[in-house]
Structures are given as C-alpha cells and as structure tokens.
mmCIF file of C-alpha atoms in Angstrom:
data_model
loop_
_atom_site.group_PDB
_atom_site.id
_atom_site.type_symbol
_atom_site.label_atom_id
_atom_site.label_comp_id
_atom_site.label_asym_id
_atom_site.label_seq_id
_atom_site.Cartn_x
_atom_site.Cartn_y
_atom_site.Cartn_z
ATOM 1 C CA MET X 2 -3.744 1.508 -1.042
ATOM 2 C CA THR X 3 -2.652 5.166 -1.385
ATOM 3 C CA ASP X 4 -4.386 7.625 -3.683
ATOM 4 C CA GLY X 5 -4.080 11.247 -2.911
ATOM 5 C CA SER X 6 -4.915 14.420 -1.024
ATOM 6 C CA PRO X 7 -4.093 17.862 -2.158
ATOM 7 C CA GLY X 8 -0.343 18.144 -2.483
ATOM 8 C CA MET X 9 1.491 20.016 0.349
ATOM 9 C CA HIS X 10 4.928 19.169 -0.670
ATOM 10 C CA ALA X 11 5.924 20.910 -3.803
ATOM 11 C CA LEU X 12 8.555 18.828 -5.686
ATOM 12 C CA ASP X 13 10.662 20.331 -8.441
ATOM 13 C CA ALA X 14 11.715 18.708 -11.600
ATOM 14 C CA VAL X 15 14.841 17.162 -10.137
ATOM 15 C CA ASP X 16 13.009 15.678 -7.137
ATOM 16 C CA ARG X 17 10.468 14.256 -9.556
ATOM 17 C CA ALA X 18 13.321 12.701 -11.601
ATOM 18 C CA ILE X 19 14.727 11.125 -8.503
ATOM 19 C CA ILE X 20 11.448 9.646 -7.596
ATOM 20 C CA ARG X 21 10.813 8.433 -11.065
ATOM 21 C CA ALA X 22 14.200 6.700 -11.265
ATOM 22 C CA THR X 23 13.458 4.949 -7.888
ATOM 23 C CA GLN X 24 9.871 3.992 -8.681
ATOM 24 C CA ASN X 25 10.780 0.454 -9.356
ATOM 25 C CA GLY X 26 13.187 0.362 -6.476
ATOM 26 C CA LEU X 27 16.756 1.337 -5.737
ATOM 27 C CA PRO X 28 19.492 -0.587 -7.536
ATOM 28 C CA LEU X 29 20.676 -3.445 -5.285
ATOM 29 C CA THR X 30 24.254 -2.308 -5.487
ATOM 30 C CA VAL X 31 26.940 -1.522 -2.875
ATOM 31 C CA GLU X 32 26.343 2.210 -3.373
ATOM 32 C CA PRO X 33 22.746 2.493 -4.474
ATOM 33 C CA TYR X 34 22.549 6.187 -4.191
ATOM 34 C CA ALA X 35 25.827 6.678 -6.209
ATOM 35 C CA THR X 36 24.373 4.319 -8.908
ATOM 36 C CA LEU X 37 21.208 6.488 -8.892
ATOM 37 C CA ALA X 38 23.143 9.727 -9.123
ATOM 38 C CA GLU X 39 25.146 8.219 -12.114
ATOM 39 C CA GLN X 40 21.994 7.352 -13.857
ATOM 40 C CA LEU X 41 20.587 10.743 -13.279
ATOM 41 C CA GLN X 42 23.856 12.503 -13.982
ATOM 42 C CA LEU X 43 23.677 14.315 -10.757
ATOM 43 C CA PRO X 44 26.309 14.799 -7.945
ATOM 44 C CA LEU X 45 25.756 11.959 -5.221
ATOM 45 C CA GLU X 46 25.682 14.856 -2.638
ATOM 46 C CA GLU X 47 22.612 16.343 -4.376
ATOM 47 C CA VAL X 48 20.801 13.110 -4.711
ATOM 48 C CA MET X 49 21.184 12.316 -0.959
ATOM 49 C CA THR X 50 20.415 15.815 0.189
ATOM 50 C CA ARG X 51 17.274 15.874 -1.903
ATOM 51 C CA LEU X 52 16.175 12.417 -0.609
ATOM 52 C CA GLN X 53 16.750 13.574 2.946
ATOM 53 C CA GLY X 54 14.890 16.809 2.275
ATOM 54 C CA MET X 55 11.901 14.901 0.832
ATOM 55 C CA GLN X 56 11.987 12.555 3.871
ATOM 56 C CA ASP X 57 12.132 15.572 6.252
ATOM 57 C CA SER X 58 9.203 17.316 4.510
ATOM 58 C CA GLY X 59 7.103 14.117 4.672
ATOM 59 C CA ALA X 60 6.909 13.819 0.968
ATOM 60 C CA ILE X 61 8.792 10.505 1.119
ATOM 61 C CA ARG X 62 7.382 8.392 4.052
ATOM 62 C CA ARG X 63 10.314 6.036 3.951
ATOM 63 C CA ILE X 64 12.905 4.360 1.855
ATOM 64 C CA ALA X 65 12.682 0.720 2.629
ATOM 65 C CA ALA X 66 12.168 -2.798 1.517
ATOM 66 C CA VAL X 67 8.548 -3.099 0.532
ATOM 67 C CA PRO X 68 7.171 -6.564 1.349
ATOM 68 C CA GLN X 69 4.710 -8.345 -0.823
ATOM 69 C CA HIS X 70 2.349 -9.510 1.942
ATOM 70 C CA TYR X 71 0.715 -12.154 -0.198
ATOM 71 C CA ALA X 72 3.943 -13.971 -0.820
ATOM 72 C CA LEU X 73 4.620 -13.892 2.948
ATOM 73 C CA GLY X 74 1.478 -15.856 3.673
ATOM 74 C CA ILE X 75 -0.717 -12.842 4.540
ATOM 75 C CA ARG X 76 -3.639 -13.972 2.522
ATOM 76 C CA ALA X 77 -6.524 -12.125 3.898
ATOM 77 C CA ASN X 78 -6.662 -8.507 3.105
ATOM 78 C CA GLY X 79 -9.750 -6.961 4.715
ATOM 79 C CA MET X 80 -10.788 -3.482 3.942
ATOM 80 C CA SER X 81 -12.898 -2.570 7.013
ATOM 81 C CA VAL X 82 -15.301 0.326 6.333
ATOM 82 C CA TRP X 83 -17.184 2.156 8.977
ATOM 83 C CA ASP X 84 -20.080 4.648 9.360
ATOM 84 C CA VAL X 85 -18.863 7.001 12.056
ATOM 85 C CA ASP X 86 -20.416 10.093 13.435
ATOM 86 C CA ASP X 87 -18.963 12.935 11.472
ATOM 87 C CA ALA X 88 -18.421 14.945 14.582
ATOM 88 C CA MET X 89 -16.175 12.195 16.030
ATOM 89 C CA VAL X 90 -14.522 10.606 12.968
ATOM 90 C CA ASP X 91 -11.402 12.682 12.989
ATOM 91 C CA ALA X 92 -10.454 11.910 16.500
ATOM 92 C CA LEU X 93 -11.390 8.279 16.239
ATOM 93 C CA GLY X 94 -9.813 7.903 12.895
ATOM 94 C CA GLU X 95 -6.459 8.935 14.385
ATOM 95 C CA GLN X 96 -6.891 6.213 17.046
ATOM 96 C CA VAL X 97 -7.719 3.667 14.427
ATOM 97 C CA GLY X 98 -4.736 4.628 12.289
ATOM 98 C CA ALA X 99 -2.429 4.190 15.388
ATOM 99 C CA LEU X 100 -3.503 0.459 15.826
ATOM 100 C CA PRO X 101 -0.508 -1.742 15.095
ATOM 101 C CA PHE X 102 -2.470 -3.995 12.693
ATOM 102 C CA VAL X 103 -3.961 -1.152 10.705
ATOM 103 C CA SER X 104 -1.797 -0.335 7.629
ATOM 104 C CA HIS X 105 -3.870 2.429 6.269
ATOM 105 C CA SER X 106 -6.698 4.491 7.676
ATOM 106 C CA TYR X 107 -8.615 7.111 5.663
ATOM 107 C CA ARG X 108 -11.609 9.286 5.791
ATOM 108 C CA ARG X 109 -13.538 9.243 2.535
ATOM 109 C CA PRO X 110 -16.928 10.715 1.513
ATOM 110 C CA ARG X 111 -20.135 8.847 1.934
ATOM 111 C CA HIS X 112 -22.314 8.209 -1.089
ATOM 112 C CA PRO X 113 -25.737 7.185 0.422
ATOM 113 C CA PRO X 114 -27.623 5.108 0.097
ATOM 114 C CA GLN X 115 -25.146 2.986 -1.869
ATOM 115 C CA TRP X 116 -22.263 3.728 0.332
ATOM 116 C CA PRO X 117 -22.828 4.928 3.961
ATOM 117 C CA TYR X 118 -19.181 4.512 5.098
ATOM 118 C CA ASN X 119 -16.817 7.348 5.837
ATOM 119 C CA LEU X 120 -13.854 5.669 7.578
ATOM 120 C CA PHE X 121 -11.603 3.036 5.916
ATOM 121 C CA ALA X 122 -9.098 0.902 7.764
ATOM 122 C CA MET X 123 -7.011 -1.678 5.989
ATOM 123 C CA VAL X 124 -6.434 -4.774 8.116
ATOM 124 C CA HIS X 125 -4.162 -7.695 7.015
ATOM 125 C CA GLY X 126 -4.050 -11.241 8.402
ATOM 126 C CA ARG X 127 -3.171 -14.798 7.609
ATOM 127 C CA ASP X 128 -6.898 -15.667 7.399
ATOM 128 C CA ARG X 129 -10.262 -14.136 7.780
ATOM 129 C CA ARG X 130 -10.568 -15.204 11.464
ATOM 130 C CA GLN X 131 -7.584 -13.155 12.295
ATOM 131 C CA VAL X 132 -8.822 -10.085 10.300
ATOM 132 C CA GLU X 133 -12.236 -10.363 12.026
ATOM 133 C CA ALA X 134 -10.714 -10.491 15.415
ATOM 134 C CA LYS X 135 -8.833 -7.208 14.625
ATOM 135 C CA VAL X 136 -12.016 -5.694 13.183
ATOM 136 C CA ALA X 137 -13.786 -6.474 16.471
ATOM 137 C CA GLU X 138 -11.152 -4.462 18.241
ATOM 138 C CA ILE X 139 -11.690 -1.485 15.977
ATOM 139 C CA ALA X 140 -15.485 -1.918 16.666
ATOM 140 C CA ARG X 141 -14.821 -1.761 20.455
ATOM 141 C CA LEU X 142 -12.711 1.331 20.004
ATOM 142 C CA LEU X 143 -15.355 3.130 17.941
ATOM 143 C CA GLY X 144 -18.100 2.132 20.405
ATOM 144 C CA SER X 145 -21.405 4.000 19.868
ATOM 145 C CA ALA X 146 -19.999 6.584 17.556
ATOM 146 C CA CYS X 147 -20.196 3.750 14.874
ATOM 147 C CA ARG X 148 -23.545 3.126 13.256
ATOM 148 C CA GLY X 149 -22.504 0.295 11.032
ATOM 149 C CA HIS X 150 -19.531 -1.470 9.383
ATOM 150 C CA ASP X 151 -18.516 -4.023 6.858
ATOM 151 C CA ILE X 152 -15.421 -5.892 5.847
ATOM 152 C CA LEU X 153 -14.681 -6.144 2.025
ATOM 153 C CA TYR X 154 -12.152 -8.913 1.270
ATOM 154 C CA SER X 155 -10.197 -8.741 -1.857
ATOM 155 C CA SER X 156 -10.800 -11.911 -3.940
ATOM 156 C CA ARG X 157 -8.543 -11.064 -6.786
ATOM 157 C CA LEU X 158 -5.591 -8.652 -7.447
ATOM 158 C CA LEU X 159 -6.110 -7.429 -11.021
ATOM 159 C CA LYS X 160 -3.286 -4.827 -11.192
ATOM 160 C CA LYS X 161 -0.706 -3.540 -8.945
ATOM 161 C CA THR X 162 2.206 -1.364 -10.075
ATOM 162 C CA GLY X 163 4.504 0.975 -8.140
ATOM 163 C CA LEU X 164 4.137 4.636 -8.185
ATOM 164 C CA ARG X 165 3.393 6.280 -11.518
ATOM 165 C CA LEU X 166 4.428 9.761 -12.362
ATOM 166 C CA SER X 167 3.108 11.725 -15.194
ATOM 167 C CA GLY X 168 5.352 14.420 -16.626
ATOM 168 C CA MET U 27 -2.890 -10.437 -15.443
ATOM 169 C CA VAL U 28 -1.896 -11.510 -12.012
ATOM 170 C CA ARG U 29 -4.496 -13.817 -10.445
ATOM 171 C CA GLN U 30 -4.293 -14.192 -6.760
ATOM 172 C CA LYS U 31 -7.179 -15.939 -4.924
ATOM 173 C CA THR U 32 -7.742 -15.051 -1.312
ATOM 174 C CA SER U 33 -9.009 -18.002 0.550
ATOM 175 C CA GLY U 34 -10.132 -18.118 4.320
ATOM 176 C CA SER U 35 -7.647 -20.839 5.140
ATOM 177 C CA THR U 36 -4.389 -20.353 6.928
ATOM 178 C CA GLN U 37 -1.499 -20.837 4.604
ATOM 179 C CA GLN U 38 2.121 -21.104 5.223
ATOM 180 C CA ALA U 39 4.627 -18.742 3.654
ATOM 181 C CA ALA U 40 6.359 -20.221 0.659
ATOM 182 C CA ARG U 41 9.325 -21.333 2.635
ATOM 183 C CA ASP U 42 10.965 -20.988 5.945
ATOM 184 C CA TYR U 43 12.794 -17.745 6.302
ATOM 185 C CA SER U 44 16.065 -17.449 8.211
ATOM 186 C CA PRO U 45 16.086 -15.205 11.347
ATOM 187 C CA PHE U 46 18.342 -12.913 9.332
ATOM 188 C CA GLU U 47 15.712 -12.596 6.475
ATOM 189 C CA ARG U 48 13.023 -12.159 8.988
ATOM 190 C CA ALA U 49 14.904 -9.355 10.618
ATOM 191 C CA LEU U 50 15.618 -7.757 7.148
ATOM 192 C CA LEU U 51 11.887 -7.874 6.299
ATOM 193 C CA ASN U 52 10.654 -6.644 9.606
ATOM 194 C CA ASP U 53 13.151 -3.941 10.384
ATOM 195 C CA PHE U 54 13.775 -2.495 6.915
ATOM 196 C CA GLN U 55 10.204 -2.110 5.931
ATOM 197 C CA HIS U 56 10.591 1.073 7.943
ATOM 198 C CA ASP U 57 13.906 2.582 7.101
ATOM 199 C CA LEU U 58 16.857 2.088 4.774
ATOM 200 C CA PRO U 59 19.651 4.355 6.175
ATOM 201 C CA LEU U 60 20.303 7.291 3.874
ATOM 202 C CA VAL U 61 24.137 6.742 3.893
ATOM 203 C CA PRO U 62 26.395 6.023 0.940
ATOM 204 C CA ARG U 63 26.516 2.355 1.773
ATOM 205 C CA PRO U 64 23.116 1.520 3.289
ATOM 206 C CA PHE U 65 23.323 -2.235 2.914
ATOM 207 C CA ALA U 66 26.578 -2.243 4.864
ATOM 208 C CA ALA U 67 24.891 -0.140 7.631
ATOM 209 C CA ILE U 68 22.024 -2.765 7.667
ATOM 210 C CA GLY U 69 24.574 -5.545 7.818
ATOM 211 C CA ASP U 70 26.239 -3.913 10.920
ATOM 212 C CA ARG U 71 23.004 -3.787 12.677
ATOM 213 C CA LEU U 72 22.134 -7.409 11.871
ATOM 214 C CA GLY U 73 25.697 -8.744 12.300
ATOM 215 C CA MET U 74 25.940 -9.676 8.579
ATOM 216 C CA GLY U 75 28.203 -8.697 5.784
ATOM 217 C CA GLU U 76 27.191 -6.130 3.128
ATOM 218 C CA GLN U 77 27.147 -8.724 0.441
ATOM 219 C CA ALA U 78 25.002 -11.115 2.382
ATOM 220 C CA VAL U 79 22.503 -8.250 2.765
ATOM 221 C CA LEU U 80 22.475 -7.638 -0.893
ATOM 222 C CA GLU U 81 22.177 -11.251 -1.831
ATOM 223 C CA ALA U 82 19.332 -11.817 0.614
ATOM 224 C CA LEU U 83 17.402 -8.767 -0.737
ATOM 225 C CA ALA U 84 17.976 -9.891 -4.403
ATOM 226 C CA GLN U 85 16.775 -13.329 -3.556
ATOM 227 C CA LEU U 86 13.659 -12.056 -1.660
ATOM 228 C CA LYS U 87 12.954 -9.866 -4.658
ATOM 229 C CA ASP U 88 13.303 -12.725 -7.067
ATOM 230 C CA GLU U 89 10.943 -14.736 -4.929
ATOM 231 C CA GLY U 90 8.490 -11.885 -5.048
ATOM 232 C CA VAL U 91 8.590 -11.605 -1.157
ATOM 233 C CA VAL U 92 9.961 -8.058 -1.396
ATOM 234 C CA SER U 93 8.381 -6.139 -4.239
ATOM 235 C CA ARG U 94 11.070 -3.477 -4.249
ATOM 236 C CA VAL U 95 13.527 -1.617 -2.020
ATOM 237 C CA GLY U 96 12.600 2.001 -2.627
ATOM 238 C CA ALA U 97 10.727 5.154 -1.533
ATOM 239 C CA THR U 98 7.113 5.145 -0.414
ATOM 240 C CA LEU U 99 5.479 8.539 -0.957
ATOM 241 C CA LYS U 100 2.892 10.326 1.068
ATOM 242 C CA PRO U 101 -0.343 10.404 -0.829
ATOM 243 C CA GLY U 102 -0.925 13.537 -2.902
ATOM 244 C CA VAL U 103 2.742 14.398 -3.240
ATOM 245 C CA VAL U 104 2.746 13.840 -6.913
ATOM 246 C CA GLY U 105 -0.558 14.580 -8.589
ATOM 247 C CA VAL U 106 -4.017 13.809 -7.307
ATOM 248 C CA GLY U 107 -5.664 10.505 -6.848
ATOM 249 C CA THR U 108 -8.823 8.739 -5.785
ATOM 250 C CA LEU U 109 -10.197 5.376 -4.763
ATOM 251 C CA ALA U 110 -13.178 4.350 -7.033
ATOM 252 C CA ALA U 111 -15.595 1.586 -6.766
ATOM 253 C CA MET U 112 -17.990 -0.069 -9.341
ATOM 254 C CA ALA U 113 -20.699 -2.623 -9.251
ATOM 255 C CA VAL U 114 -19.925 -4.927 -12.213
ATOM 256 C CA PRO U 115 -21.975 -7.978 -13.157
ATOM 257 C CA GLU U 116 -19.718 -11.116 -12.811
ATOM 258 C CA GLU U 117 -20.161 -12.073 -16.422
ATOM 259 C CA ASP U 118 -18.830 -8.718 -17.478
ATOM 260 C CA MET U 119 -15.906 -8.602 -14.974
ATOM 261 C CA GLU U 120 -13.198 -9.627 -17.205
ATOM 262 C CA ARG U 121 -13.922 -7.066 -19.932
ATOM 263 C CA VAL U 122 -14.373 -4.233 -17.394
ATOM 264 C CA ALA U 123 -11.283 -5.278 -15.325
ATOM 265 C CA ALA U 124 -9.151 -5.243 -18.497
ATOM 266 C CA ILE U 125 -10.281 -1.856 -19.599
ATOM 267 C CA ILE U 126 -9.512 -0.466 -16.130
ATOM 268 C CA SER U 127 -6.179 -2.175 -15.740
ATOM 269 C CA ALA U 128 -5.080 -0.942 -19.103
ATOM 270 C CA ARG U 129 -5.344 2.702 -18.071
ATOM 271 C CA PRO U 130 -1.987 4.242 -17.135
ATOM 272 C CA GLU U 131 -3.750 6.266 -14.411
ATOM 273 C CA VAL U 132 -4.711 3.079 -12.517
ATOM 274 C CA ASN U 133 -2.103 1.454 -10.241
ATOM 275 C CA HIS U 134 -4.132 -0.835 -8.096
ATOM 276 C CA ASN U 135 -7.170 -2.659 -9.303
ATOM 277 C CA TYR U 136 -8.839 -5.252 -6.926
ATOM 278 C CA GLU U 137 -11.877 -7.411 -7.126
ATOM 279 C CA ARG U 138 -13.621 -7.412 -3.763
ATOM 280 C CA GLU U 139 -16.498 -9.369 -2.444
ATOM 281 C CA ASP U 140 -19.341 -6.947 -2.245
ATOM 282 C CA ALA U 141 -22.096 -5.497 -4.459
ATOM 283 C CA LEU U 142 -19.416 -2.852 -5.242
ATOM 284 C CA ASN U 143 -17.153 -5.564 -6.498
ATOM 285 C CA LEU U 144 -14.393 -3.657 -8.417
ATOM 286 C CA TRP U 145 -12.080 -1.164 -6.666
ATOM 287 C CA PHE U 146 -9.257 0.828 -8.151
ATOM 288 C CA VAL U 147 -6.882 3.587 -7.303
ATOM 289 C CA ALA U 148 -6.291 6.114 -9.966
ATOM 290 C CA THR U 149 -3.817 9.057 -9.928
ATOM 291 C CA ALA U 150 -3.254 11.934 -12.491
ATOM 292 C CA ALA U 151 -1.305 15.056 -12.745
ATOM 293 C CA ASP U 152 -4.253 17.236 -11.631
ATOM 294 C CA ASP U 153 -7.930 17.238 -10.847
ATOM 295 C CA SER U 154 -9.259 17.790 -14.410
ATOM 296 C CA ALA U 155 -7.002 14.905 -15.854
ATOM 297 C CA LEU U 156 -8.317 12.591 -13.085
ATOM 298 C CA THR U 157 -11.942 13.570 -13.602
ATOM 299 C CA ALA U 158 -11.457 13.001 -17.364
ATOM 300 C CA ALA U 159 -9.908 9.566 -16.790
ATOM 301 C CA LEU U 160 -12.804 8.538 -14.502
ATOM 302 C CA ALA U 161 -15.294 9.798 -16.983
ATOM 303 C CA ALA U 162 -13.540 7.946 -19.755
ATOM 304 C CA ILE U 163 -13.690 4.672 -17.617
ATOM 305 C CA GLU U 164 -17.418 5.148 -17.060
ATOM 306 C CA THR U 165 -17.987 5.776 -20.803
ATOM 307 C CA GLU U 166 -15.854 2.742 -21.868
ATOM 308 C CA THR U 167 -17.120 0.274 -19.418
ATOM 309 C CA GLY U 168 -20.774 1.461 -19.377
ATOM 310 C CA TYR U 169 -20.949 1.375 -15.557
ATOM 311 C CA PRO U 170 -21.096 4.326 -13.084
ATOM 312 C CA LEU U 171 -18.438 4.592 -10.456
ATOM 313 C CA LEU U 172 -18.224 5.921 -6.953
ATOM 314 C CA ASP U 173 -15.403 8.528 -6.638
ATOM 315 C CA LEU U 174 -14.224 8.223 -2.914
ATOM 316 C CA ARG U 175 -11.672 10.957 -2.838
ATOM 317 C CA LEU U 176 -9.474 11.141 0.282
ATOM 318 C CA VAL U 177 -10.863 13.502 2.904
ATOM 319 C CA CYS U 178 -8.193 12.804 5.590
ATOM 320 C CA ASP U 179 -5.239 10.396 5.970
ATOM 321 C CA TYR U 180 -4.965 8.974 9.580
ATOM 322 C CA HIS U 181 -1.968 6.812 8.858
ATOM 323 C CA LEU U 182 0.765 7.220 11.347
ATOM 324 C CA ASP U 183 3.376 5.357 9.284
ATOM 325 C CA LEU U 184 4.449 2.882 11.977
ATOM 326 C CA GLY U 185 4.510 0.029 9.362
ATOM 327 C CA PHE U 186 3.332 -3.253 10.768
ATOM 328 C CA THR U 187 5.124 -6.313 11.989
ATOM 329 C CA ILE U 188 4.963 -9.427 9.869
ATOM 330 C CA GLN U 189 3.568 -12.206 11.952
ATOM 331 C CA TRP U 190 5.718 -15.232 11.071
ATOM 332 C CA THR U 191 3.998 -18.651 10.922
ATOM 333 C CA SER U 192 6.494 -20.524 13.039
ATOM 334 C CA PRO U 193 7.501 -21.046 15.647
ATOM 335 C CA LYS U 194 5.343 -18.239 17.032
ATOM 336 C CA ARG U 195 1.557 -18.601 17.248
ATOM 337 C CA ILE U 196 -0.119 -16.804 14.528
ATOM 338 C CA ASP U 197 -3.647 -16.675 15.700
ATOM 339 C CA ASP U 198 -3.174 -14.042 18.401
#
C-alpha cells in the first residue's frame, strides 16, 4: 500500500510519459524498452537512460515482475498497527521495515481516541496463524516502547489498480 | 468489483509452479535488468531461453499470478497521497465502497475487520486536489474519514520471498 510523502524526485514531462506508458506493465516483447520507445516516439537510448536515472535517484524503486500474492496462496494480509513512543518510533520503525516478512512499514499520524497507532507494518502470510507469529516477533522487537497494537485483516479487496498519474 | 475473501485457513496456490517459475517469481520481483533484451538476460541467469521466459511471464500474467512486469515507484514521486479510514455500517458498505472505488484518485480500496472497516489509498496531483477529493468523499458518502498521511517511510525495499506450499514447510 503506497500512498505518498512530499516529492523529492522531480520528474519532467518525458519521465512522466515513460511512467504513464508503463503503468500497466512493460510489453512482454523481446525488446520491451525498444517497444516502449517506439510507442513514445523517443530514442531507445533516451528511454533507457531516463529509466536508469529514475532508478538511481530512487524515484523508481525497481522494475520487476509484480506478484499478485493472493493468487499465489498468500491469503492473509495483516496490517499490524502499533502505538510506539514518539521518541523511539523512527529508530524502531527502521528495524521493523528491515524485517524480511514486512513488505511496508510507515509512520502515520495518530487520531486519538479513535486511532492511537503511529506505526504500520504490513505482514503477509498464508494464514492468520503465520501472520500472528510474525506480529509477535515485531512485538518482541518493539518491547516496552510499544503501548498497544492491533492487526487489521483485509476481508475484501474492493479496488486495486496500478499507479495512476494525473496530468 | 473484485471480491476476494480472506479466510483463516491455509490454502494451496492455484497449481504447482515449476522450479523455473518459482525462480522467476522470487528473483524478478526485485530487478528486471535494464538492458535491451532483459528477458534474455533473465533466461541466461536461470538457464532458460528468452522465449521460455516471455512465455512463462505471459502465462503467469494470464493466470493473475503476476499482475504486471513494470516499475514500482517510491511513494510521493508523482503527486501526493494518503491512506484514509472510515467506519461504515455493514448495511451501507456496498453503496459507500462503490462511491469510493469509482473515484479516479483511489487506487486501493479494502474492507478490513475493524470498527474502521473501510480503508483506501488516494493520490492526487497536489495537496489541494487531494484534500478536495477527500472532502468530496465525505460529503458523498456521509461519513467522516481519518486522513492518515504518511509521516515517514521505513521501507528498505528488500522485497520478500514467496513461501511456496510444497515441498517446503510453510508454517515457519
């Protein structure tokens, strides 16, 4: 689940066009970047240089096969949420984000009393038992800095699309 | 509308995947080589031909196992976004979910088991467009939402390894 933080990587119109053209994936052709360049009417060299530049700057995290975990039998998607001491949340958040079974880890604002949690860690597993074992590991890592936590399971995916770009 | 129920039971993947497919899925979640013929490069690493790689990826895509082969962006690179949560009475869920899913700003929308039972990610070109979209959602649905904008992203981008059902133990 990626949303956004203030942009640090300014992309120009050509970069955005390249991203927009790949938002549903690269063409599965022998030379996918050449196919993309042709669609965009850009030189192949420029498309590849810009993709490399966006990877180097961190704007593109990776170009890769994106698995659909549900189809692979990964049925339990647990959003673990934690109320962690503000003075320690950044240091601990980094450690949680580095755990091999955590796909995303974010700090978000609390909205007490309805929402006391400030750290999110997405944990995936084949079933809830597996997710809960992993969440217990996170709890051990956080120790006494954590005042409470919960796991929110997704019961239904209502909409999922790739990246959307406006403008 | 895609309806996917999450149950607590262990379930098998739809079929058995070949060692080659497993390697494709595990290794190339992380990195498609940025070379003119990336599928040939993958084939070289896995000891398979370029066409075999392309056919396998096309099939995995057809089966829905791979959603796409493409770029994953760092959050915030294009526009601004947020994660929002709402508490919606069950009997009103279909109406509210349909309103939210119909918005072009919304790219993920999930029902979750909690008092806050509807969660969605929305992105827009800038802060004011995003704020306007959220306000419109509150007005149209009639429910307030929690705007949980990202403060910090701790993700180290290591990807994660798919745990195959067999022959390895899955309940590690």
